[in-house]
Structures are given as C-alpha cells and as structure tokens.
PDB file of C-alpha atoms in Angstrom:
ATOM      1  CA  MET A 846       0.000   0.000   0.000  1.00 95.00           C
ATOM      2  CA  GLU A 847       1.059   3.567  -0.635  1.00 97.00           C
ATOM      3  CA  TYR A 848       0.410   6.283   1.940  1.00 98.00           C
ATOM      4  CA  ARG A 849      -0.088   9.877   0.905  1.00 97.00           C
ATOM      5  CA  LYS A 850      -0.022  13.179   2.766  1.00 97.00           C
ATOM      6  CA  LEU A 851      -3.392  14.900   2.551  1.00 97.00           C
ATOM      7  CA  GLY A 852      -3.107  18.505   1.406  1.00 96.00           C
ATOM      8  CA  ASN A 853      -1.686  20.843   4.047  1.00 94.00           C
ATOM      9  CA  THR A 854      -2.180  18.360   6.914  1.00 97.00           C
ATOM     10  CA  ASP A 855       0.092  15.856   8.625  1.00 95.00           C
ATOM     11  CA  LEU A 856      -2.345  13.034   7.837  1.00 98.00           C
ATOM     12  CA  ALA A 857      -0.869  10.093   5.939  1.00 98.00           C
ATOM     13  CA  LEU A 858      -3.759   8.233   4.299  1.00 98.00           C
ATOM     14  CA  SER A 859      -3.838   4.981   2.350  1.00 98.00           C
ATOM     15  CA  ALA A 860      -4.061   5.633  -1.399  1.00 98.00           C
ATOM     16  CA  ILE A 861      -6.938   3.153  -1.523  1.00 98.00           C
ATOM     17  CA  THR A 862      -9.384   4.141   1.187  1.00 97.00           C
ATOM     18  CA  TYR A 863     -12.314   2.068   2.384  1.00 95.00           C
ATOM     19  CA  GLY A 864     -15.584   3.719   1.339  1.00 93.00           C
ATOM     20  CA  ALA A 865     -18.363   2.792   3.765  1.00 89.00           C
ATOM     21  CA  PHE A 866     -21.490   4.030   1.954  1.00 84.00           C
ATOM     22  CA  ALA A 867     -22.729   0.601   0.852  1.00 79.00           C
ATOM     23  CA  ILE A 868     -22.385  -1.108   4.237  1.00 79.00           C
ATOM     24  CA  GLY A 869     -24.950   1.339   5.613  1.00 65.00           C
ATOM     25  CA  GLY A 870     -27.432  -0.604   3.496  1.00 54.00           C
ATOM     26  CA  THR A 871     -29.806   2.283   2.756  1.00 56.00           C
ATOM     27  CA  MET A 872     -30.076   2.868  -1.002  1.00 51.00           C
ATOM     28  CA  TRP A 873     -27.872  -0.202  -1.605  1.00 47.00           C
ATOM     29  CA  GLY A 874     -30.376  -3.016  -1.118  1.00 51.00           C
ATOM     30  CA  GLY A 875     -29.502  -3.735   2.513  1.00 54.00           C
ATOM     31  CA  ASN A 876     -26.365  -5.177   4.116  1.00 63.00           C
ATOM     32  CA  GLU A 877     -25.009  -8.139   6.055  1.00 73.00           C
ATOM     33  CA  LYS A 878     -23.477  -7.048   9.369  1.00 80.00           C
ATOM     34  CA  GLN A 879     -20.770  -9.677   9.723  1.00 88.00           C
ATOM     35  CA  ASP A 880     -19.761  -9.392   6.059  1.00 86.00           C
ATOM     36  CA  SER A 881     -19.399  -5.632   6.559  1.00 88.00           C
ATOM     37  CA  ILE A 882     -17.209  -6.026   9.636  1.00 91.00           C
ATOM     38  CA  ASN A 883     -15.134  -8.663   7.851  1.00 92.00           C
ATOM     39  CA  ALA A 884     -14.651  -6.227   4.967  1.00 92.00           C
ATOM     40  CA  ILE A 885     -13.292  -3.579   7.334  1.00 94.00           C
ATOM     41  CA  HIS A 886     -10.974  -6.079   9.017  1.00 96.00           C
ATOM     42  CA  ALA A 887      -9.708  -7.338   5.652  1.00 96.00           C
ATOM     43  CA  SER A 888      -9.056  -3.767   4.526  1.00 96.00           C
ATOM     44  CA  LEU A 889      -6.927  -3.118   7.606  1.00 97.00           C
ATOM     45  CA  ASP A 890      -5.123  -6.453   7.176  1.00 97.00           C
ATOM     46  CA  HIS A 891      -4.173  -5.446   3.624  1.00 97.00           C
ATOM     47  CA  GLY A 892      -2.842  -1.990   4.467  1.00 97.00           C
ATOM     48  CA  VAL A 893      -5.992   0.082   3.919  1.00 98.00           C
ATOM     49  CA  THR A 894      -5.705   2.164   7.089  1.00 97.00           C
ATOM     50  CA  THR A 895      -8.175   4.906   6.094  1.00 98.00           C
ATOM     51  CA  LEU A 896     -11.929   4.465   6.494  1.00 98.00           C
ATOM     52  CA  ASP A 897     -14.390   6.994   5.041  1.00 96.00           C
ATOM     53  CA  THR A 898     -17.975   7.094   6.260  1.00 96.00           C
ATOM     54  CA  ALA A 899     -20.824   9.496   7.059  1.00 95.00           C
ATOM     55  CA  PRO A 900     -23.777   9.689   9.466  1.00 95.00           C
ATOM     56  CA  PHE A 901     -26.177   9.514   6.513  1.00 92.00           C
ATOM     57  CA  TYR A 902     -24.857   6.113   5.400  1.00 90.00           C
ATOM     58  CA  GLY A 903     -27.510   3.827   6.846  1.00 87.00           C
ATOM     59  CA  PHE A 904     -28.720   6.596   9.170  1.00 89.00           C
ATOM     60  CA  GLY A 905     -25.815   6.014  11.554  1.00 90.00           C
ATOM     61  CA  LEU A 906     -25.332   2.300  10.890  1.00 90.00           C
ATOM     62  CA  SER A 907     -22.158   2.680   8.803  1.00 91.00           C
ATOM     63  CA  GLU A 908     -20.407   4.634  11.561  1.00 95.00           C
ATOM     64  CA  GLU A 909     -21.595   2.132  14.183  1.00 94.00           C
ATOM     65  CA  LEU A 910     -20.233  -0.806  12.168  1.00 92.00           C
ATOM     66  CA  ILE A 911     -16.853   0.891  11.821  1.00 94.00           C
ATOM     67  CA  GLY A 912     -16.827   1.637  15.547  1.00 95.00           C
ATOM     68  CA  GLU A 913     -17.512  -2.018  16.304  1.00 94.00           C
ATOM     69  CA  ALA A 914     -14.941  -3.258  13.780  1.00 95.00           C
ATOM     70  CA  ILE A 915     -12.050  -1.128  15.107  1.00 96.00           C
ATOM     71  CA  LYS A 916     -12.797  -1.660  18.801  1.00 95.00           C
ATOM     72  CA  GLY A 917      -9.636  -2.878  20.519  1.00 94.00           C
ATOM     73  CA  LYS A 918      -7.381  -1.995  17.566  1.00 95.00           C
ATOM     74  CA  ASP A 919      -4.567   0.582  17.672  1.00 96.00           C
ATOM     75  CA  ARG A 920      -6.452   3.796  16.931  1.00 95.00           C
ATOM     76  CA  SER A 921      -3.241   5.666  16.075  1.00 96.00           C
ATOM     77  CA  LYS A 922      -2.781   3.433  13.033  1.00 97.00           C
ATOM     78  CA  ILE A 923      -6.310   4.023  11.683  1.00 98.00           C
ATOM     79  CA  GLN A 924      -7.579   7.221  10.069  1.00 98.00           C
ATOM     80  CA  LEU A 925     -11.300   7.872  10.454  1.00 98.00           C
ATOM     81  CA  LEU A 926     -12.913  10.179   7.911  1.00 98.00           C
ATOM     82  CA  THR A 927     -16.539  11.133   8.368  1.00 98.00           C
ATOM     83  CA  LYS A 928     -18.946  13.902   7.445  1.00 97.00           C
ATOM     84  CA  PHE A 929     -21.806  16.081   8.635  1.00 97.00           C
ATOM     85  CA  GLY A 930     -24.558  18.226   7.183  1.00 97.00           C
ATOM     86  CA  LEU A 931     -27.226  15.756   6.018  1.00 95.00           C
ATOM     87  CA  VAL A 932     -30.095  15.641   8.502  1.00 95.00           C
ATOM     88  CA  TRP A 933     -32.827  13.013   8.349  1.00 89.00           C
ATOM     89  CA  ASP A 934     -34.170  12.841  11.902  1.00 88.00           C
ATOM     90  CA  GLY A 935     -36.087  16.126  11.987  1.00 87.00           C
ATOM     91  CA  SER A 936     -33.666  17.734  14.428  1.00 90.00           C
ATOM     92  CA  ASN A 937     -33.192  20.623  11.979  1.00 89.00           C
ATOM     93  CA  GLU A 938     -36.836  21.626  12.627  1.00 88.00           C
ATOM     94  CA  GLY A 939     -37.411  22.439   8.966  1.00 87.00           C
ATOM     95  CA  LYS A 940     -34.259  24.530   8.666  1.00 92.00           C
ATOM     96  CA  GLY A 941     -31.711  24.016   5.935  1.00 94.00           C
ATOM     97  CA  GLU A 942     -32.152  23.028   2.309  1.00 95.00           C
ATOM     98  CA  TYR A 943     -34.387  20.116   1.280  1.00 95.00           C
ATOM     99  CA  PHE A 944     -32.291  17.566  -0.610  1.00 91.00           C
ATOM    100  CA  PHE A 945     -34.329  14.439  -1.408  1.00 89.00           C
ATOM    101  CA  ASP A 946     -36.418  11.646   0.090  1.00 89.00           C
ATOM    102  CA  ALA A 947     -34.479   8.559   1.142  1.00 83.00           C
ATOM    103  CA  GLY A 948     -36.310   5.271   1.343  1.00 68.00           C
ATOM    104  CA  ALA A 949     -35.803   3.036   4.368  1.00 60.00           C
ATOM    105  CA  ASP A 950     -37.913   0.138   5.676  1.00 62.00           C
ATOM    106  CA  GLY A 951     -40.712   1.020   3.297  1.00 64.00           C
ATOM    107  CA  LYS A 952     -40.806   4.622   4.476  1.00 75.00           C
ATOM    108  CA  SER A 953     -39.877   7.836   2.703  1.00 82.00           C
ATOM    109  CA  ILE A 954     -37.586   9.990   4.834  1.00 87.00           C
ATOM    110  CA  PRO A 955     -36.907  13.636   3.873  1.00 91.00           C
ATOM    111  CA  VAL A 956     -33.213  14.545   3.985  1.00 92.00           C
ATOM    112  CA  TYR A 957     -31.993  18.124   4.413  1.00 95.00           C
ATOM    113  CA  ARG A 958     -28.663  19.804   3.844  1.00 96.00           C
ATOM    114  CA  TYR A 959     -28.023  21.697   7.073  1.00 97.00           C
ATOM    115  CA  ALA A 960     -24.622  23.071   8.064  1.00 97.00           C
ATOM    116  CA  ALA A 961     -25.421  25.678  10.729  1.00 97.00           C
ATOM    117  CA  LYS A 962     -22.759  25.918  13.444  1.00 97.00           C
ATOM    118  CA  ALA A 963     -24.893  24.388  16.195  1.00 96.00           C
ATOM    119  CA  ASN A 964     -25.719  21.411  13.987  1.00 96.00           C
ATOM    120  CA  VAL A 965     -22.059  20.835  13.115  1.00 97.00           C
ATOM    121  CA  ILE A 966     -21.162  20.651  16.817  1.00 97.00           C
ATOM    122  CA  LYS A 967     -24.129  18.357  17.522  1.00 97.00           C
ATOM    123  CA  GLU A 968     -23.360  15.955  14.692  1.00 97.00           C
ATOM    124  CA  VAL A 969     -19.715  15.603  15.656  1.00 98.00           C
ATOM    125  CA  GLU A 970     -20.627  14.504  19.170  1.00 98.00           C
ATOM    126  CA  GLU A 971     -22.993  11.903  17.717  1.00 97.00           C
ATOM    127  CA  SER A 972     -20.364  10.633  15.275  1.00 98.00           C
ATOM    128  CA  LEU A 973     -17.713  10.355  17.997  1.00 98.00           C
ATOM    129  CA  LYS A 974     -20.097   8.197  20.018  1.00 97.00           C
ATOM    130  CA  ARG A 975     -21.046   5.931  17.110  1.00 97.00           C
ATOM    131  CA  LEU A 976     -17.398   5.532  16.054  1.00 97.00           C
ATOM    132  CA  GLY A 977     -16.265   4.864  19.620  1.00 97.00           C
ATOM    133  CA  THR A 978     -13.448   7.389  19.498  1.00 97.00           C
ATOM    134  CA  ASP A 979     -12.546  10.765  20.977  1.00 96.00           C
ATOM    135  CA  TYR A 980     -11.309  12.375  17.762  1.00 98.00           C
ATOM    136  CA  ILE A 981     -11.970  12.316  14.022  1.00 98.00           C
ATOM    137  CA  ASP A 982      -9.017  12.537  11.657  1.00 98.00           C
ATOM    138  CA  LEU A 983     -10.873  14.372   8.880  1.00 98.00           C
ATOM    139  CA  LEU A 984     -14.331  15.889   9.201  1.00 98.00           C
ATOM    140  CA  GLN A 985     -16.018  16.880   5.941  1.00 98.00           C
ATOM    141  CA  LEU A 986     -19.128  18.858   5.048  1.00 98.00           C
ATOM    142  CA  HIS A 987     -21.131  16.246   3.123  1.00 96.00           C
ATOM    143  CA  TRP A 988     -22.980  18.583   0.729  1.00 97.00           C
ATOM    144  CA  PRO A 989     -23.169  22.391   0.403  1.00 97.00           C
ATOM    145  CA  ASP A 990     -26.035  24.037   2.288  1.00 97.00           C
ATOM    146  CA  GLY A 991     -27.237  27.131   0.462  1.00 96.00           C
ATOM    147  CA  THR A 992     -29.089  28.413   3.533  1.00 97.00           C
ATOM    148  CA  THR A 993     -26.036  28.663   5.816  1.00 97.00           C
ATOM    149  CA  PRO A 994     -23.162  31.121   5.183  1.00 97.00           C
ATOM    150  CA  ILE A 995     -19.999  29.205   4.346  1.00 98.00           C
ATOM    151  CA  ASP A 996     -17.989  31.158   6.905  1.00 98.00           C
ATOM    152  CA  GLU A 997     -20.362  30.033   9.688  1.00 98.00           C
ATOM    153  CA  THR A 998     -19.780  26.388   8.834  1.00 98.00           C
ATOM    154  CA  MET A 999     -16.030  26.832   8.506  1.00 98.00           C
ATOM    155  CA  ASP A1000     -15.881  28.703  11.816  1.00 98.00           C
ATOM    156  CA  ALA A1001     -17.449  25.668  13.498  1.00 98.00           C
ATOM    157  CA  LEU A1002     -14.749  23.467  11.961  1.00 98.00           C
ATOM    158  CA  ASN A1003     -12.009  25.803  13.203  1.00 98.00           C
ATOM    159  CA  GLN A1004     -13.506  25.530  16.687  1.00 98.00           C
ATOM    160  CA  LEU A1005     -13.516  21.726  16.552  1.00 98.00           C
ATOM    161  CA  ILE A1006      -9.866  21.686  15.455  1.00 98.00           C
ATOM    162  CA  ALA A1007      -8.939  23.978  18.347  1.00 98.00           C
ATOM    163  CA  GLN A1008     -10.769  21.625  20.740  1.00 97.00           C
ATOM    164  CA  GLY A1009      -8.891  18.594  19.395  1.00 97.00           C
ATOM    165  CA  LYS A1010     -12.078  16.821  18.363  1.00 98.00           C
ATOM    166  CA  ILE A1011     -10.999  16.786  14.720  1.00 98.00           C
ATOM    167  CA  ARG A1012      -7.487  16.824  13.261  1.00 98.00           C
ATOM    168  CA  ALA A1013      -8.392  18.384   9.930  1.00 98.00           C
ATOM    169  CA  ALA A1014     -11.383  19.801   8.069  1.00 98.00           C
ATOM    170  CA  GLY A1015     -12.549  19.281   4.527  1.00 98.00           C
ATOM    171  CA  VAL A1016     -15.574  19.578   2.292  1.00 98.00           C
ATOM    172  CA  SER A1017     -17.344  17.359  -0.182  1.00 97.00           C
ATOM    173  CA  ASN A1018     -19.083  18.145  -3.470  1.00 97.00           C
ATOM    174  CA  TYR A1019     -17.798  21.731  -3.374  1.00 98.00           C
ATOM    175  CA  SER A1020     -17.397  23.810  -6.533  1.00 97.00           C
ATOM    176  CA  LEU A1021     -14.377  25.991  -7.220  1.00 98.00           C
ATOM    177  CA  GLY A1022     -16.218  29.094  -6.037  1.00 98.00           C
ATOM    178  CA  GLN A1023     -17.289  27.420  -2.810  1.00 98.00           C
ATOM    179  CA  MET A1024     -13.731  26.247  -2.137  1.00 98.00           C
ATOM    180  CA  GLN A1025     -12.465  29.780  -2.643  1.00 98.00           C
ATOM    181  CA  GLU A1026     -15.082  31.181  -0.247  1.00 98.00           C
ATOM    182  CA  ALA A1027     -14.287  28.570   2.406  1.00 98.00           C
ATOM    183  CA  GLY A1028     -10.597  29.379   2.069  1.00 97.00           C
ATOM    184  CA  LYS A1029     -11.231  32.852   3.469  1.00 97.00           C
ATOM    185  CA  THR A1030     -12.075  31.287   6.853  1.00 98.00           C
ATOM    186  CA  ILE A1031     -10.191  27.991   7.040  1.00 97.00           C
ATOM    187  CA  GLY A1032      -7.291  26.131   5.493  1.00 97.00           C
ATOM    188  CA  LEU A1033      -9.178  23.362   3.732  1.00 98.00           C
ATOM    189  CA  ALA A1034      -7.515  19.978   3.890  1.00 98.00           C
ATOM    190  CA  SER A1035      -9.523  18.415   1.088  1.00 98.00           C
ATOM    191  CA  ASN A1036     -12.531  18.268  -1.204  1.00 98.00           C
ATOM    192  CA  GLN A1037     -14.222  14.899  -1.725  1.00 98.00           C
ATOM    193  CA  VAL A1038     -15.734  14.793  -5.187  1.00 98.00           C
ATOM    194  CA  PRO A1039     -16.995  12.275  -7.761  1.00 96.00           C
ATOM    195  CA  TYR A1040     -14.273  11.303 -10.211  1.00 97.00           C
ATOM    196  CA  SER A1041     -13.924   8.371 -12.580  1.00 94.00           C
ATOM    197  CA  MET A1042     -12.991   7.408 -16.107  1.00 93.00           C
ATOM    198  CA  LEU A1043     -16.545   8.404 -17.037  1.00 91.00           C
ATOM    199  CA  ASN A1044     -16.730  11.615 -14.991  1.00 91.00           C
ATOM    200  CA  ARG A1045     -13.695  13.897 -15.203  1.00 95.00           C
ATOM    201  CA  SER A1046     -15.339  17.316 -14.904  1.00 95.00           C
ATOM    202  CA  ILE A1047     -13.267  18.305 -11.859  1.00 97.00           C
ATOM    203  CA  GLU A1048     -10.171  18.391 -14.085  1.00 97.00           C
ATOM    204  CA  GLN A1049     -11.392  21.712 -15.507  1.00 96.00           C
ATOM    205  CA  ASP A1050     -11.114  23.904 -12.401  1.00 97.00           C
ATOM    206  CA  VAL A1051     -11.340  22.054  -9.064  1.00 98.00           C
ATOM    207  CA  VAL A1052      -8.171  19.999  -9.536  1.00 98.00           C
ATOM    208  CA  PRO A1053      -5.974  22.901 -10.763  1.00 98.00           C
ATOM    209  CA  TYR A1054      -7.104  25.034  -7.812  1.00 98.00           C
ATOM    210  CA  ALA A1055      -6.475  22.182  -5.374  1.00 98.00           C
ATOM    211  CA  ILE A1056      -2.969  21.586  -6.720  1.00 98.00           C
ATOM    212  CA  GLN A1057      -2.135  25.292  -6.620  1.00 97.00           C
ATOM    213  CA  ASN A1058      -3.381  25.648  -3.034  1.00 97.00           C
ATOM    214  CA  ASN A1059      -2.165  22.325  -1.624  1.00 97.00           C
ATOM    215  CA  ILE A1060      -5.666  20.948  -1.043  1.00 98.00           C
ATOM    216  CA  GLY A1061      -6.209  17.212  -1.241  1.00 98.00           C
ATOM    217  CA  ILE A1062      -8.703  15.652  -3.637  1.00 98.00           C
ATOM    218  CA  ILE A1063     -10.550  12.566  -2.410  1.00 98.00           C
ATOM    219  CA  ALA A1064     -12.114  10.750  -5.362  1.00 98.00           C
ATOM    220  CA  TYR A1065     -15.386   8.931  -4.795  1.00 95.00           C
ATOM    221  CA  SER A1066     -17.327   6.628  -7.151  1.00 92.00           C
ATOM    222  CA  PRO A1067     -14.176   5.740  -9.158  1.00 94.00           C
ATOM    223  CA  LEU A1068     -15.850   2.490 -10.263  1.00 91.00           C
ATOM    224  CA  GLU A1069     -19.134   4.309 -10.952  1.00 85.00           C
ATOM    225  CA  ARG A1070     -20.810   2.283  -8.229  1.00 77.00           C
ATOM    226  CA  GLY A1071     -19.725  -0.986  -9.782  1.00 77.00           C
ATOM    227  CA  LEU A1072     -20.474  -0.225 -13.421  1.00 84.00           C
ATOM    228  CA  LEU A1073     -16.784  -0.240 -14.405  1.00 87.00           C
ATOM    229  CA  THR A1074     -16.226  -3.677 -12.881  1.00 82.00           C
ATOM    230  CA  GLY A1075     -18.129  -5.171 -15.805  1.00 77.00           C
ATOM    231  CA  LYS A1076     -20.171  -7.506 -13.619  1.00 67.00           C
ATOM    232  CA  TYR A1077     -23.468  -5.727 -14.294  1.00 60.00           C
ATOM    233  CA  PHE A1078     -23.137  -6.648 -17.956  1.00 58.00           C
ATOM    234  CA  LYS A1079     -22.928 -10.297 -16.931  1.00 51.00           C
ATOM    235  CA  GLU A1080     -24.661 -12.252 -14.190  1.00 51.00           C
ATOM    236  CA  ALA A1081     -24.945  -9.673 -11.407  1.00 52.00           C
ATOM    237  CA  LYS A1082     -28.406  -8.272 -10.713  1.00 60.00           C
ATOM    238  CA  LEU A1083     -29.553  -5.338  -8.600  1.00 53.00           C
ATOM    239  CA  LYS A1084     -32.229  -5.500  -5.923  1.00 60.00           C
ATOM    240  CA  ALA A1085     -35.350  -3.455  -6.543  1.00 56.00           C
ATOM    241  CA  ASP A1086     -34.502  -0.855  -3.877  1.00 56.00           C
ATOM    242  CA  ASP A1087     -30.923  -0.342  -5.083  1.00 59.00           C
ATOM    243  CA  HIS A1088     -30.451   3.268  -6.264  1.00 60.00           C
ATOM    244  CA  ARG A1089     -28.162   2.112  -9.052  1.00 62.00           C
ATOM    245  CA  ASN A1090     -31.181   0.930 -11.057  1.00 59.00           C
ATOM    246  CA  GLY A1091     -31.678   4.583 -11.911  1.00 64.00           C
ATOM    247  CA  TYR A1092     -28.085   5.772 -11.590  1.00 67.00           C
ATOM    248  CA  PHE A1093     -26.733   3.516 -14.341  1.00 66.00           C
ATOM    249  CA  GLY A1094     -29.280   4.943 -16.787  1.00 63.00           C
ATOM    250  CA  GLN A1095     -27.148   8.035 -17.432  1.00 67.00           C
ATOM    251  CA  PHE A1096     -24.503   5.987 -19.256  1.00 73.00           C
ATOM    252  CA  ASP A1097     -24.428   4.491 -22.752  1.00 75.00           C
ATOM    253  CA  PRO A1098     -24.032   0.742 -22.091  1.00 76.00           C
ATOM    254  CA  GLU A1099     -22.559   0.007 -25.525  1.00 81.00           C
ATOM    255  CA  LYS A1100     -19.811   2.599 -25.086  1.00 82.00           C
ATOM    256  CA  ILE A1101     -19.058   1.272 -21.603  1.00 85.00           C
ATOM    257  CA  LYS A1102     -18.833  -2.295 -22.931  1.00 86.00           C
ATOM    258  CA  ALA A1103     -16.494  -1.139 -25.692  1.00 88.00           C
ATOM    259  CA  LEU A1104     -14.234   0.580 -23.140  1.00 90.00           C
ATOM    260  CA  LEU A1105     -14.159  -2.452 -20.854  1.00 91.00           C
ATOM    261  CA  ASN A1106     -13.310  -4.692 -23.802  1.00 92.00           C
ATOM    262  CA  LYS A1107     -10.238  -2.512 -24.440  1.00 95.00           C
ATOM    263  CA  LEU A1108      -9.239  -2.388 -20.778  1.00 94.00           C
ATOM    264  CA  THR A1109      -9.576  -6.129 -20.188  1.00 95.00           C
ATOM    265  CA  PRO A1110      -6.414  -7.268 -22.056  1.00 96.00           C
ATOM    266  CA  LEU A1111      -4.365  -4.615 -20.240  1.00 97.00           C
ATOM    267  CA  ALA A1112      -5.744  -5.758 -16.891  1.00 95.00           C
ATOM    268  CA  GLU A1113      -4.924  -9.370 -17.764  1.00 96.00           C
ATOM    269  CA  ALA A1114      -1.384  -8.369 -18.699  1.00 97.00           C
ATOM    270  CA  LYS A1115      -1.033  -6.818 -15.252  1.00 96.00           C
ATOM    271  CA  LYS A1116      -2.551  -9.942 -13.646  1.00 97.00           C
ATOM    272  CA  ALA A1117      -5.240  -7.631 -12.316  1.00 96.00           C
ATOM    273  CA  SER A1118      -9.018  -7.418 -12.382  1.00 94.00           C
ATOM    274  CA  LEU A1119     -10.863  -4.709 -14.263  1.00 93.00           C
ATOM    275  CA  SER A1120     -11.762  -2.995 -11.001  1.00 93.00           C
ATOM    276  CA  GLN A1121      -8.129  -3.013  -9.886  1.00 97.00           C
ATOM    277  CA  LEU A1122      -7.019  -1.473 -13.174  1.00 97.00           C
ATOM    278  CA  VAL A1123      -9.644   1.267 -12.922  1.00 95.00           C
ATOM    279  CA  LEU A1124      -8.734   2.026  -9.307  1.00 97.00           C
ATOM    280  CA  ARG A1125      -5.010   2.144 -10.098  1.00 98.00           C
ATOM    281  CA  TRP A1126      -5.588   4.490 -13.034  1.00 98.00           C
ATOM    282  CA  THR A1127      -7.555   6.787 -10.738  1.00 97.00           C
ATOM    283  CA  THR A1128      -4.768   6.920  -8.120  1.00 98.00           C
ATOM    284  CA  LEU A1129      -2.323   8.024 -10.823  1.00 98.00           C
ATOM    285  CA  GLN A1130      -4.282  11.040 -12.059  1.00 97.00           C
ATOM    286  CA  PRO A1131      -2.902  14.542 -11.291  1.00 97.00           C
ATOM    287  CA  GLY A1132      -4.128  16.061  -8.046  1.00 97.00           C
ATOM    288  CA  ILE A1133      -5.861  12.916  -6.770  1.00 98.00           C
ATOM    289  CA  SER A1134      -4.784  12.228  -3.174  1.00 98.00           C
ATOM    290  CA  ILE A1135      -6.734   9.109  -2.304  1.00 98.00           C
ATOM    291  CA  VAL A1136      -9.405   6.983  -3.947  1.00 98.00           C
ATOM    292  CA  LEU A1137     -12.466   5.542  -2.211  1.00 97.00           C
ATOM    293  CA  ALA A1138     -13.430   1.956  -2.904  1.00 94.00           C
ATOM    294  CA  GLY A1139     -16.373   0.239  -1.249  1.00 89.00           C
ATOM    295  CA  ALA A1140     -16.496  -3.417  -0.264  1.00 87.00           C
ATOM    296  CA  ARG A1141     -19.329  -5.499   1.167  1.00 84.00           C
ATOM    297  CA  ASN A1142     -17.167  -8.490   2.144  1.00 90.00           C
ATOM    298  CA  ALA A1143     -13.572  -9.472   2.879  1.00 92.00           C
ATOM    299  CA  GLU A1144     -12.877 -10.744  -0.645  1.00 94.00           C
ATOM    300  CA  GLN A1145     -13.858  -7.436  -2.241  1.00 92.00           C
ATOM    301  CA  ALA A1146     -11.816  -5.491   0.318  1.00 93.00           C
ATOM    302  CA  ALA A1147      -8.676  -7.526  -0.364  1.00 96.00           C
ATOM    303  CA  ASP A1148      -9.237  -7.143  -4.104  1.00 95.00           C
ATOM    304  CA  ASN A1149      -9.431  -3.354  -3.781  1.00 95.00           C
ATOM    305  CA  ALA A1150      -6.224  -3.150  -1.753  1.00 97.00           C
ATOM    306  CA  ALA A1151      -4.376  -5.206  -4.377  1.00 97.00           C
ATOM    307  CA  ALA A1152      -4.955  -2.427  -6.914  1.00 97.00           C
ATOM    308  CA  MET A1153      -1.749  -0.877  -5.562  1.00 97.00           C
ATOM    309  CA  ASN A1154       0.329  -3.964  -6.366  1.00 97.00           C
ATOM    310  CA  PHE A1155       1.173  -2.828  -9.905  1.00 96.00           C
ATOM    311  CA  SER A1156       1.655   0.390 -11.817  1.00 96.00           C
ATOM    312  CA  LEU A1157       0.932   1.869 -15.232  1.00 97.00           C
ATOM    313  CA  SER A1158       3.529   3.414 -17.511  1.00 97.00           C
ATOM    314  CA  GLU A1159       3.194   6.817 -19.132  1.00 97.00           C
ATOM    315  CA  ASP A1160       2.521   5.077 -22.454  1.00 97.00           C
ATOM    316  CA  GLU A1161      -0.207   2.945 -20.888  1.00 97.00           C
ATOM    317  CA  LEU A1162      -1.809   5.977 -19.243  1.00 97.00           C
ATOM    318  CA  LYS A1163      -1.783   7.782 -22.590  1.00 96.00           C
ATOM    319  CA  MET A1164      -3.330   4.777 -24.318  1.00 96.00           C
ATOM    320  CA  ILE A1165      -6.139   4.650 -21.740  1.00 96.00           C
ATOM    321  CA  GLY A1166      -6.611   8.398 -22.160  1.00 94.00           C
ATOM    322  CA  ASP A1167      -7.091   7.915 -25.897  1.00 93.00           C
ATOM    323  CA  TRP A1168      -9.707   5.216 -25.248  1.00 93.00           C
ATOM    324  CA  LEU A1169     -11.589   7.471 -22.861  1.00 92.00           C
ATOM    325  CA  LYS A1170     -12.002  10.105 -25.570  1.00 89.00           C
ATOM    326  CA  GLN A1171     -14.305   7.665 -27.346  1.00 85.00           C
ATOM    327  CA  VAL A1172     -16.684   7.169 -24.402  1.00 78.00           C
TER     328      VAL A1172
END
C-alpha cells in the first residue's frame, strides 16, 4: 500500500481508502453485518488504514459498524474520515435546504442539507459516540447548504480543530467558487468529489485550484458504483430498492462495454481485475490524493487493496486516455 499526505495536513492516508457508503445498506439493497465487519478487518489487514464514512450512510449504521470493527485496535494506526450536514431525523426543525427523500424500511424519509454551526457541533458529538473514538481525523461537510453562510460552517470546523475533536477539516461536493469562499475562513484539507474514467469534470477547475493551493482531492465513485467492474453486464443483478437501477441509466451501455473490452487485455497483462485497473488508473491522475473503494465483504476489500500492487507506464496511461475520448 502507498500512503499519501493529505493537502496541508500531517495526515498520511492509504491511497486506496475504504468507502463505507454501501455497508450502511440504505439505497444499496440492505447489508449483512458480519460481512461488513469482515470487509473492514480485511481492509486493515491489507494496508488500507483509512476508512471513510458518514452519518447519513444507513442513518448512523455505517459509523456504528466501523466503531464495532475497530474496537480494541490501535487507533493511532487508523484514520477515520466522516462527514456532517445531512439531517434526516427532523432535528433541523425544517431549517436548511431540502435535498431528497431517502427510502428506508418502506418509508420515505426527507433529507436536508443543514450546516449551521450548532448542527455541526451536535453531529460531531454523535459521530464520535457511534465511532467509539474521541477524535476524528478528517471531518467533511457532506454537501453544500445554500441556507447557511460558508464562513459560519467553517468557523465551526475551526472551533472543533482547536478543541482537538478533529485533526483536519474538509468539504465534499464543493465547486471551485465554494472552495475559494471557504478558504477565506479555514485552510481546507480536502474536497471529496466524484471522479472516474466516465466523470472527469473536476479536471477543468477544481483539480488545478487544489494543486495550486495544496488541497487534497478525495475521489469517490471511481468504479461508478460498480459499473466499471463489468459484472453488471454479466450475471450480477440489482435489488429493486438499489439506487443504481436509476443511476446507471445516465450511461451508454454500448460505449461502456467497448471501453471495458479494451481495458480487459491490459488488466490481464497486469494480472489484475478490471476494477483493480480502474482504481489504479484513478490513483495516478494529477491532483488525486486518495481513492475511495467500497467493499461489502472481505474478498472485495482484499481485491481493492491489491490495486496498488502494480503500476501503469506513461505510455499505458496515454493509451487509456485515448480510449476514454471515445466514451
């Protein structure tokens, strides 16, 4: 495994980071508790020391599972990344910005973006309890909240750093303009944004700004929620309540198949799977600090970690770049 310094912080994070959205179950067709814990343990066993989660993932379940999985382990060798700012329990009392309705147990639950200072402080205390720790390595605003001034949210993060409850502060899904505004109040450690072979829009302005200002970029959905593994063109099927039934509809399946057919021989030459090749390519892109990869069981977790066991030459990266122009 390779460990990388995150932006202007002293955090050294694993290049492949465990993404804990799916183990929350909500929007992913449920989960299996022991499989999820085994996936976290396997990640740690294979050098993936960084775990990224959020209160919203399973309405607290993802954080609780991580807390249970790391109990008794050396906390100093594990980096916990979590988020705040998505409220589903009504505690915002109608304040904030309506986001969407999340389905859970046959119910429709309204979710709000809410990043007021008091809510930031409240959420951190709840996350610390669920995670079973007394500090968070990186706390990130999950989504922008248009109803709360950015400087108010960033001031709360500065306060939490001063109190030692968080080591560093970042954002997620922030535009260039929002990053610039936040930078007036705090030294941002990172911006967690979607980035993949099929979605490279951040290369236009977010990545150049991050490189210039020593801000880390955390890439999420590098496999496009499993689409780039190729398995959904074969035998794998999605459950009815899996959000990917709709998500995959934005892509042209024939173009994706054509790309995967080109990538497959290269992966085989590297003795790697398609998912490993895609993850490795993502780690090698300019400005990308770490790459999130989800896993529902130990086998998937070990497979993700092994993406760092080979490299790609400049010629190979250029060849892949040429293929991507056709997608």
